């Protein structure tokens, strides 16, 4: 036996007819029996089969109309045995004749071993209820249902082809998925669009309430049902899904809830959902028809939804409770449910967080009396901050703050959210707020676990951005533990960002990478690849890898993750880390044009998010990039015009390394500028004053950077021995290999000078070997230019200066030809002399010709 079972409109009979015609063409003996409600008793059912067989027999059959059922069954079996060879009997619309009596007959027919040559095909809206286990065990049973009958996107495209429509493949596929491949809906729409020029609007508006579709469902499905089933369908139409327990609460009747168990008997388009609880739902098109029918009959859909919201809340399913409350039009009920369930704490709940919950609530915020639900209002504040809607975030925070006046417990909630918003708006949390936060933690009575975890999180972050890295790590680990204890893995994942950065800045890149890999793994497992937290982990990991000189691996991560963060949930430090990593990658590739373009892109993001610190970071790095590319005059003009002028060198805050974790400060820029100009005295003066004003010890990558600058100053002063000692000390006391990209980001000749310094006799052999391996790695990433025998490289601008120099032109003449100042020409010459290891113009030209840099 084969069964083709599906609700009305899935093309069961169409499939059976096509199958029948194929078998007929192959010469197979066939019999087609069309059943209806007149065949529900055994005698009528058997007579229908006997009559249908008559065309296959070569003799007139005796009249069997007055025989009892047992005798008719014997007659049927006898006549079936007379037909030689395989026989396929199609029973169409079997559901109309399906009763306990007819099911018993079917079981007897299937159990008769003398009829093994008979193949039965049941076409029905409801599955057979007689035993099938024996047939299954013998491999004699096949079944086809909605999964097989539903149209694929490609099949839907074939159906619409040639109908004169202007619909795209994407539109047809989208509609097919919306109707779940229901053949009758597709056929109905294909006819409508073939008769109209408004294909797009027909497709967009079509549902079960459409006139033609509604008539079909009413005539073919709804009107044939008993009144109690019809009323059940109307009363439950508003529910997105239901099971017996929910229906008891909504219908306030166990007996009426029991009707859901009989829906399959009526072959209604109902889908049993996967997972526990025996949940089911109506087909979307049928559901729309039921909703329209309920509305016409005056049924209050909100009543069922409201009761469902309370039922879900009682079982702790807050998301679905809120969804049903909002669907019922009761936004205050939704807000009350969120408030009772912890309010803003739901943002960090479970493994995925509660963003969708507050997204739904945010769409109805104007309908909510927010002052009654301050914890939910704080949740809206956090959600909007994460979505970069900072004005809305501050608006909701202000509402909750007013309500908290005079309520010390609620004031703690407002305080921790206010400090969190400082992160997203890139404002410094006040010392008073941080001190109060620590006091809150020392008095934990009444502080819910997730509240405590977020407070620890905020302390970890704020100590990180103040370079108090040990305290950042301490509070970070406590926060992870608190989030885990509260079952909020989503909240815990955020801590890897602070902990990883603290490790990175402390000089422990291995632990930083471990933290970021943990974040990426958990984000991809709990939320999915491509999520905001996945992108955060990729960007921070790329920062470490780019610092280690692994440019291509870092670039691959940044390619999708950094643009993602520019548009989604992020804060200043993450964008700063991604920006600096991208700049390192592009400069290691020698693609300075792309580096400038990347700055323009990130600057637009900084402006859109009002991240002034990010704008300042970009401006400083722009000046450094211009200097590195040889355009010193432009670098100085840019610095002067964007807050990095000489006057900023004296600003303590602008040069405080404890709060400027990344990028150049004015003092660093002008130290390097004077070095590039050959003014070693001014460079030393600025650098020493800058170092004296620091109130904290710089973090490890910054300490390495400063040590390299000091070595450059010593070399400019002619103090090669102290410079060599300082370089040796740097190798022995810092993890320089993990921050090797810093070796190449001084002035253009710095790498050549450092490479030469390695050969100084005071440098120990083992230290020299380690340094040479680091410099070899740095050489590989040098920007492409003309090569020389000793591996020195020249930029395109330096080659042009060399060619003009070989023509006997003076500095002024070269400057006029290239539209550059005397200072910039001196800057290029200094770099050229250093790379060729000469000290005069004539020697430079001679050496360049000997090395093949210039034509002889």
PDB file of C-alpha atoms in Angstrom, residues 541-542 545 550-558 585 589:
ATOM      1  CA  UNK A 541      42.133  38.882  17.553  1.00  0.00           C
ATOM      2  CA  UNK A 542      43.224  40.669  14.360  1.00  0.00           C
ATOM      3  CA  UNK A 545      47.918  39.122  14.963  1.00  0.00           C
ATOM      4  CA  UNK A 550      50.707  38.205  10.657  1.00  0.00           C
ATOM      5  CA  UNK A 551      49.213  40.638   8.188  1.00  0.00           C
ATOM      6  CA  UNK A 552      47.311  38.329   5.860  1.00  0.00           C
ATOM      7  CA  UNK A 553      45.573  36.356   8.610  1.00  0.00           C
ATOM      8  CA  UNK A 554      44.583  39.601  10.322  1.00  0.00           C
ATOM      9  CA  UNK A 555      43.364  41.083   7.031  1.00  0.00           C
ATOM     10  CA  UNK A 556      41.116  38.094   6.378  1.00  0.00           C
ATOM     11  CA  UNK A 557      39.411  38.553   9.763  1.00  0.00           C
ATOM     12  CA  UNK A 558      39.048  42.297   9.394  1.00  0.00           C
ATOM     13  CA  UNK A 585      48.033  45.549   7.769  1.00  0.00           C
ATOM     14  CA  UNK A 589      51.502  45.750   2.527  1.00  0.00           C
TER      15      UNK A 589
END
